[in-house]
mmCIF file with all atom_site columns, C-alpha atoms in Angstrom:
data_model
loop_
_atom_site.group_PDB
_atom_site.id
_atom_site.type_symbol
_atom_site.label_atom_id
_atom_site.label_alt_id
_atom_site.label_comp_id
_atom_site.label_asym_id
_atom_site.label_entity_id
_atom_site.label_seq_id
_atom_site.pdbx_PDB_ins_code
_atom_site.Cartn_x
_atom_site.Cartn_y
_atom_site.Cartn_z
_atom_site.occupancy
_atom_site.B_iso_or_equiv
_atom_site.pdbx_formal_charge
_atom_site.auth_seq_id
_atom_site.auth_comp_id
_atom_site.auth_asym_id
_atom_site.auth_atom_id
_atom_site.pdbx_PDB_model_num
ATOM 1   C CA . UNK A 1 1   ? 59.992 130.201 40.275 1.00 90.00 ? 1   UNK A CA 1
ATOM 2   C CA . UNK A 1 2   ? 61.975 127.202 38.994 1.00 92.00 ? 2   UNK A CA 1
ATOM 3   C CA . UNK A 1 3   ? 58.901 126.112 37.058 1.00 93.00 ? 3   UNK A CA 1
ATOM 4   C CA . UNK A 1 4   ? 58.570 129.512 35.397 1.00 93.00 ? 4   UNK A CA 1
ATOM 5   C CA . UNK A 1 5   ? 62.261 129.580 34.425 1.00 91.00 ? 5   UNK A CA 1
ATOM 6   C CA . UNK A 1 6   ? 62.152 126.093 32.961 1.00 92.00 ? 6   UNK A CA 1
ATOM 7   C CA . UNK A 1 7   ? 58.793 126.594 31.236 1.00 93.00 ? 7   UNK A CA 1
ATOM 8   C CA . UNK A 1 8   ? 60.142 129.589 29.331 1.00 92.00 ? 8   UNK A CA 1
ATOM 9   C CA . UNK A 1 9   ? 62.909 127.449 27.805 1.00 90.00 ? 9   UNK A CA 1
ATOM 10  C CA . UNK A 1 10  ? 61.114 124.090 27.595 1.00 91.00 ? 10  UNK A CA 1
ATOM 11  C CA . UNK A 1 11  ? 61.592 123.762 23.817 1.00 89.00 ? 11  UNK A CA 1
ATOM 12  C CA . UNK A 1 12  ? 65.365 124.088 24.106 1.00 87.00 ? 12  UNK A CA 1
ATOM 13  C CA . UNK A 1 13  ? 65.677 121.991 27.260 1.00 88.00 ? 13  UNK A CA 1
ATOM 14  C CA . UNK A 1 14  ? 63.685 119.023 25.952 1.00 88.00 ? 14  UNK A CA 1
ATOM 15  C CA . UNK A 1 15  ? 65.783 118.450 22.825 1.00 86.00 ? 15  UNK A CA 1
ATOM 16  C CA . UNK A 1 16  ? 69.185 116.730 23.161 1.00 84.00 ? 16  UNK A CA 1
ATOM 17  C CA . UNK A 1 17  ? 70.618 118.338 20.036 1.00 83.00 ? 17  UNK A CA 1
ATOM 18  C CA . UNK A 1 18  ? 69.502 121.831 20.979 1.00 84.00 ? 18  UNK A CA 1
ATOM 19  C CA . UNK A 1 19  ? 70.910 121.445 24.520 1.00 82.00 ? 19  UNK A CA 1
ATOM 20  C CA . UNK A 1 20  ? 74.290 120.318 23.130 1.00 82.00 ? 20  UNK A CA 1
ATOM 21  C CA . UNK A 1 21  ? 74.332 123.214 20.663 1.00 82.00 ? 21  UNK A CA 1
ATOM 22  C CA . UNK A 1 22  ? 73.506 125.714 23.412 1.00 79.00 ? 22  UNK A CA 1
ATOM 23  C CA . UNK A 1 23  ? 76.139 124.267 25.740 1.00 74.00 ? 23  UNK A CA 1
ATOM 24  C CA . UNK A 1 24  ? 78.787 124.579 23.037 1.00 78.00 ? 24  UNK A CA 1
ATOM 25  C CA . UNK A 1 25  ? 78.027 128.294 22.702 1.00 77.00 ? 25  UNK A CA 1
ATOM 26  C CA . UNK A 1 26  ? 79.513 128.974 26.133 1.00 66.00 ? 26  UNK A CA 1
ATOM 27  C CA . UNK A 1 27  ? 78.738 132.463 27.418 1.00 64.00 ? 27  UNK A CA 1
ATOM 28  C CA . UNK A 1 28  ? 76.161 133.144 24.697 1.00 71.00 ? 28  UNK A CA 1
ATOM 29  C CA . UNK A 1 29  ? 73.918 130.236 25.675 1.00 79.00 ? 29  UNK A CA 1
ATOM 30  C CA . UNK A 1 30  ? 70.250 130.957 26.329 1.00 83.00 ? 30  UNK A CA 1
ATOM 31  C CA . UNK A 1 31  ? 70.007 128.147 28.896 1.00 85.00 ? 31  UNK A CA 1
ATOM 32  C CA . UNK A 1 32  ? 73.346 128.340 30.718 1.00 83.00 ? 32  UNK A CA 1
ATOM 33  C CA . UNK A 1 33  ? 71.672 129.998 33.701 1.00 86.00 ? 33  UNK A CA 1
ATOM 34  C CA . UNK A 1 34  ? 69.454 126.890 34.093 1.00 88.00 ? 34  UNK A CA 1
ATOM 35  C CA . UNK A 1 35  ? 72.223 124.326 34.186 1.00 86.00 ? 35  UNK A CA 1
ATOM 36  C CA . UNK A 1 36  ? 72.091 124.130 37.986 1.00 90.00 ? 36  UNK A CA 1
ATOM 37  C CA . UNK A 1 37  ? 68.495 122.883 37.627 1.00 91.00 ? 37  UNK A CA 1
ATOM 38  C CA . UNK A 1 38  ? 68.880 120.550 34.679 1.00 91.00 ? 38  UNK A CA 1
ATOM 39  C CA . UNK A 1 39  ? 72.465 119.297 34.391 1.00 89.00 ? 39  UNK A CA 1
ATOM 40  C CA . UNK A 1 40  ? 72.060 116.260 36.663 1.00 93.00 ? 40  UNK A CA 1
ATOM 41  C CA . UNK A 1 41  ? 69.016 114.942 34.789 1.00 95.00 ? 41  UNK A CA 1
ATOM 42  C CA . UNK A 1 42  ? 68.489 113.253 31.450 1.00 94.00 ? 42  UNK A CA 1
ATOM 43  C CA . UNK A 1 43  ? 67.302 115.724 28.843 1.00 92.00 ? 43  UNK A CA 1
ATOM 44  C CA . UNK A 1 44  ? 63.738 114.409 28.733 1.00 93.00 ? 44  UNK A CA 1
ATOM 45  C CA . UNK A 1 45  ? 63.490 114.909 32.518 1.00 95.00 ? 45  UNK A CA 1
ATOM 46  C CA . UNK A 1 46  ? 64.762 118.498 32.550 1.00 92.00 ? 46  UNK A CA 1
ATOM 47  C CA . UNK A 1 47  ? 61.737 119.377 34.759 1.00 95.00 ? 47  UNK A CA 1
ATOM 48  C CA . UNK A 1 48  ? 62.535 116.882 37.518 1.00 96.00 ? 48  UNK A CA 1
ATOM 49  C CA . UNK A 1 49  ? 64.043 119.453 39.895 1.00 95.00 ? 49  UNK A CA 1
ATOM 50  C CA . UNK A 1 50  ? 60.655 121.160 40.003 1.00 96.00 ? 50  UNK A CA 1
ATOM 51  C CA . UNK A 1 51  ? 59.118 117.837 41.046 1.00 96.00 ? 51  UNK A CA 1
ATOM 52  C CA . UNK A 1 52  ? 61.803 117.439 43.723 1.00 96.00 ? 52  UNK A CA 1
ATOM 53  C CA . UNK A 1 53  ? 60.926 120.869 45.092 1.00 95.00 ? 53  UNK A CA 1
ATOM 54  C CA . UNK A 1 54  ? 57.253 119.874 45.161 1.00 95.00 ? 54  UNK A CA 1
ATOM 55  C CA . UNK A 1 55  ? 58.180 116.737 47.113 1.00 95.00 ? 55  UNK A CA 1
ATOM 56  C CA . UNK A 1 56  ? 60.095 118.731 49.699 1.00 94.00 ? 56  UNK A CA 1
ATOM 57  C CA . UNK A 1 57  ? 57.393 121.363 49.992 1.00 94.00 ? 57  UNK A CA 1
ATOM 58  C CA . UNK A 1 58  ? 54.611 118.789 50.295 1.00 93.00 ? 58  UNK A CA 1
ATOM 59  C CA . UNK A 1 59  ? 56.476 116.989 53.056 1.00 91.00 ? 59  UNK A CA 1
ATOM 60  C CA . UNK A 1 60  ? 57.005 120.244 54.929 1.00 91.00 ? 60  UNK A CA 1
ATOM 61  C CA . UNK A 1 61  ? 53.512 121.620 54.411 1.00 91.00 ? 61  UNK A CA 1
ATOM 62  C CA . UNK A 1 62  ? 51.378 118.530 54.982 1.00 85.00 ? 62  UNK A CA 1
ATOM 63  C CA . UNK A 1 63  ? 53.409 117.290 57.907 1.00 82.00 ? 63  UNK A CA 1
ATOM 64  C CA . UNK A 1 64  ? 53.668 120.755 59.406 1.00 83.00 ? 64  UNK A CA 1
ATOM 65  C CA . UNK A 1 65  ? 49.917 121.227 59.486 1.00 86.00 ? 65  UNK A CA 1
ATOM 66  C CA . UNK A 1 66  ? 49.099 117.803 60.899 1.00 85.00 ? 66  UNK A CA 1
ATOM 67  C CA . UNK A 1 67  ? 48.099 117.790 64.569 1.00 85.00 ? 67  UNK A CA 1
ATOM 68  C CA . UNK A 1 68  ? 50.945 116.836 66.897 1.00 79.00 ? 68  UNK A CA 1
ATOM 69  C CA . UNK A 1 69  ? 48.825 114.359 68.829 1.00 81.00 ? 69  UNK A CA 1
ATOM 70  C CA . UNK A 1 70  ? 47.763 112.320 65.825 1.00 85.00 ? 70  UNK A CA 1
ATOM 71  C CA . UNK A 1 71  ? 49.643 109.838 63.705 1.00 88.00 ? 71  UNK A CA 1
ATOM 72  C CA . UNK A 1 72  ? 48.683 111.813 60.587 1.00 89.00 ? 72  UNK A CA 1
ATOM 73  C CA . UNK A 1 73  ? 52.087 113.431 60.050 1.00 90.00 ? 73  UNK A CA 1
ATOM 74  C CA . UNK A 1 74  ? 54.133 110.234 59.844 1.00 90.00 ? 74  UNK A CA 1
ATOM 75  C CA . UNK A 1 75  ? 51.355 108.549 57.862 1.00 92.00 ? 75  UNK A CA 1
ATOM 76  C CA . UNK A 1 76  ? 51.335 111.389 55.316 1.00 92.00 ? 76  UNK A CA 1
ATOM 77  C CA . UNK A 1 77  ? 55.125 111.233 55.210 1.00 92.00 ? 77  UNK A CA 1
ATOM 78  C CA . UNK A 1 78  ? 54.972 107.539 54.376 1.00 94.00 ? 78  UNK A CA 1
ATOM 79  C CA . UNK A 1 79  ? 52.392 108.108 51.631 1.00 95.00 ? 79  UNK A CA 1
ATOM 80  C CA . UNK A 1 80  ? 54.260 111.006 50.031 1.00 94.00 ? 80  UNK A CA 1
ATOM 81  C CA . UNK A 1 81  ? 57.598 109.196 50.257 1.00 95.00 ? 81  UNK A CA 1
ATOM 82  C CA . UNK A 1 82  ? 56.147 106.039 48.758 1.00 96.00 ? 82  UNK A CA 1
ATOM 83  C CA . UNK A 1 83  ? 54.668 107.981 45.839 1.00 96.00 ? 83  UNK A CA 1
ATOM 84  C CA . UNK A 1 84  ? 58.012 109.594 45.089 1.00 96.00 ? 84  UNK A CA 1
ATOM 85  C CA . UNK A 1 85  ? 59.852 106.283 45.450 1.00 96.00 ? 85  UNK A CA 1
ATOM 86  C CA . UNK A 1 86  ? 57.606 104.948 42.715 1.00 97.00 ? 86  UNK A CA 1
ATOM 87  C CA . UNK A 1 87  ? 58.202 108.004 40.491 1.00 97.00 ? 87  UNK A CA 1
ATOM 88  C CA . UNK A 1 88  ? 61.978 107.896 40.939 1.00 96.00 ? 88  UNK A CA 1
ATOM 89  C CA . UNK A 1 89  ? 62.135 104.147 40.395 1.00 97.00 ? 89  UNK A CA 1
ATOM 90  C CA . UNK A 1 90  ? 59.998 104.275 37.250 1.00 97.00 ? 90  UNK A CA 1
ATOM 91  C CA . UNK A 1 91  ? 61.627 107.300 35.621 1.00 97.00 ? 91  UNK A CA 1
ATOM 92  C CA . UNK A 1 92  ? 65.250 106.974 36.748 1.00 97.00 ? 92  UNK A CA 1
ATOM 93  C CA . UNK A 1 93  ? 65.715 110.648 35.797 1.00 97.00 ? 93  UNK A CA 1
ATOM 94  C CA . UNK A 1 94  ? 69.407 111.098 36.596 1.00 97.00 ? 94  UNK A CA 1
ATOM 95  C CA . UNK A 1 95  ? 72.092 110.853 33.917 1.00 95.00 ? 95  UNK A CA 1
ATOM 96  C CA . UNK A 1 96  ? 74.371 108.840 36.185 1.00 96.00 ? 96  UNK A CA 1
ATOM 97  C CA . UNK A 1 97  ? 73.195 105.363 37.196 1.00 96.00 ? 97  UNK A CA 1
ATOM 98  C CA . UNK A 1 98  ? 74.818 105.742 40.613 1.00 97.00 ? 98  UNK A CA 1
ATOM 99  C CA . UNK A 1 99  ? 72.774 108.911 41.217 1.00 97.00 ? 99  UNK A CA 1
ATOM 100 C CA . UNK A 1 100 ? 69.572 107.024 40.402 1.00 97.00 ? 100 UNK A CA 1
ATOM 101 C CA . UNK A 1 101 ? 70.502 104.243 42.806 1.00 96.00 ? 101 UNK A CA 1
ATOM 102 C CA . UNK A 1 102 ? 71.416 106.694 45.559 1.00 96.00 ? 102 UNK A CA 1
ATOM 103 C CA . UNK A 1 103 ? 68.170 108.642 45.086 1.00 96.00 ? 103 UNK A CA 1
ATOM 104 C CA . UNK A 1 104 ? 66.124 105.454 45.434 1.00 96.00 ? 104 UNK A CA 1
ATOM 105 C CA . UNK A 1 105 ? 68.044 104.292 48.515 1.00 92.00 ? 105 UNK A CA 1
ATOM 106 C CA . UNK A 1 106 ? 67.652 107.683 50.190 1.00 92.00 ? 106 UNK A CA 1
ATOM 107 C CA . UNK A 1 107 ? 63.948 107.747 49.347 1.00 94.00 ? 107 UNK A CA 1
ATOM 108 C CA . UNK A 1 108 ? 63.518 104.376 51.060 1.00 92.00 ? 108 UNK A CA 1
ATOM 109 C CA . UNK A 1 109 ? 65.515 105.663 54.047 1.00 89.00 ? 109 UNK A CA 1
ATOM 110 C CA . UNK A 1 110 ? 63.174 108.646 54.315 1.00 91.00 ? 110 UNK A CA 1
ATOM 111 C CA . UNK A 1 111 ? 60.160 106.354 54.193 1.00 92.00 ? 111 UNK A CA 1
ATOM 112 C CA . UNK A 1 112 ? 61.694 104.180 56.941 1.00 88.00 ? 112 UNK A CA 1
ATOM 113 C CA . UNK A 1 113 ? 62.254 107.310 59.005 1.00 87.00 ? 113 UNK A CA 1
ATOM 114 C CA . UNK A 1 114 ? 58.557 108.144 58.763 1.00 90.00 ? 114 UNK A CA 1
ATOM 115 C CA . UNK A 1 115 ? 57.700 104.533 59.594 1.00 88.00 ? 115 UNK A CA 1
ATOM 116 C CA . UNK A 1 116 ? 59.860 104.768 62.717 1.00 84.00 ? 116 UNK A CA 1
ATOM 117 C CA . UNK A 1 117 ? 58.148 108.049 63.630 1.00 85.00 ? 117 UNK A CA 1
ATOM 118 C CA . UNK A 1 118 ? 54.779 106.357 63.210 1.00 88.00 ? 118 UNK A CA 1
ATOM 119 C CA . UNK A 1 119 ? 55.828 103.453 65.424 1.00 82.00 ? 119 UNK A CA 1
ATOM 120 C CA . UNK A 1 120 ? 57.035 105.863 68.070 1.00 81.00 ? 120 UNK A CA 1
ATOM 121 C CA . UNK A 1 121 ? 53.843 107.938 67.791 1.00 84.00 ? 121 UNK A CA 1
ATOM 122 C CA . UNK A 1 122 ? 51.570 104.913 68.298 1.00 82.00 ? 122 UNK A CA 1
ATOM 123 C CA . UNK A 1 123 ? 53.849 103.646 71.077 1.00 76.00 ? 123 UNK A CA 1
ATOM 124 C CA . UNK A 1 124 ? 54.625 100.326 69.408 1.00 66.00 ? 124 UNK A CA 1
ATOM 125 C CA . UNK A 1 125 ? 56.894 99.378  72.301 1.00 64.00 ? 125 UNK A CA 1
ATOM 126 C CA . UNK A 1 126 ? 55.919 99.298  75.907 1.00 64.00 ? 126 UNK A CA 1
ATOM 127 C CA . UNK A 1 127 ? 57.706 101.157 78.688 1.00 66.00 ? 127 UNK A CA 1
ATOM 128 C CA . UNK A 1 128 ? 60.111 98.265  79.254 1.00 68.00 ? 128 UNK A CA 1
ATOM 129 C CA . UNK A 1 129 ? 63.680 99.497  78.805 1.00 66.00 ? 129 UNK A CA 1
ATOM 130 C CA . UNK A 1 130 ? 64.758 96.304  77.025 1.00 69.00 ? 130 UNK A CA 1
ATOM 131 C CA . UNK A 1 131 ? 62.054 96.652  74.372 1.00 70.00 ? 131 UNK A CA 1
ATOM 132 C CA . UNK A 1 132 ? 62.897 100.304 73.791 1.00 72.00 ? 132 UNK A CA 1
ATOM 133 C CA . UNK A 1 133 ? 66.578 99.454  73.549 1.00 79.00 ? 133 UNK A CA 1
ATOM 134 C CA . UNK A 1 134 ? 65.813 96.737  70.981 1.00 77.00 ? 134 UNK A CA 1
ATOM 135 C CA . UNK A 1 135 ? 63.690 99.181  69.000 1.00 72.00 ? 135 UNK A CA 1
ATOM 136 C CA . UNK A 1 136 ? 66.499 101.737 69.068 1.00 74.00 ? 136 UNK A CA 1
ATOM 137 C CA . UNK A 1 137 ? 68.996 99.097  67.889 1.00 81.00 ? 137 UNK A CA 1
ATOM 138 C CA . UNK A 1 138 ? 66.790 98.135  64.948 1.00 76.00 ? 138 UNK A CA 1
ATOM 139 C CA . UNK A 1 139 ? 66.349 101.793 63.982 1.00 74.00 ? 139 UNK A CA 1
ATOM 140 C CA . UNK A 1 140 ? 70.059 102.451 64.256 1.00 78.00 ? 140 UNK A CA 1
ATOM 141 C CA . UNK A 1 141 ? 70.817 99.416  62.102 1.00 79.00 ? 141 UNK A CA 1
ATOM 142 C CA . UNK A 1 142 ? 68.313 100.529 59.449 1.00 70.00 ? 142 UNK A CA 1
ATOM 143 C CA . UNK A 1 143 ? 69.702 104.022 59.183 1.00 69.00 ? 143 UNK A CA 1
ATOM 144 C CA . UNK A 1 144 ? 73.371 103.119 59.246 1.00 73.00 ? 144 UNK A CA 1
ATOM 145 C CA . UNK A 1 145 ? 73.219 100.316 56.721 1.00 64.00 ? 145 UNK A CA 1
#
């Protein structure tokens, strides 16, 4: 649905001057109802929220259908996360530099989460309590810092 809404107004949304003119109109703007989708992004990346929704949906769908016994779900999570890390790093779609940096950091954190899930799934540590405690400490360190 986001795609359809944005596609209808793509000519206005992709032009900086037209976006500024529409925003100055206030209540009469043709694209004011789309600002929640586009306001955080640079004008040329007005469509990026649609891509973000595709990322979330692909993670949910592909991982949800993977068999519980296999390591496919965390592996797919790593692949999808890595692809979107590359896209976010290359495009830097957010207007604010801090938002771009935060998006990249969080994307890496998500990938590390899937890596940890993969390590747990393949039982990378043995049953020794000390090894499991060390593994937990490393994971905790990664996710807190």
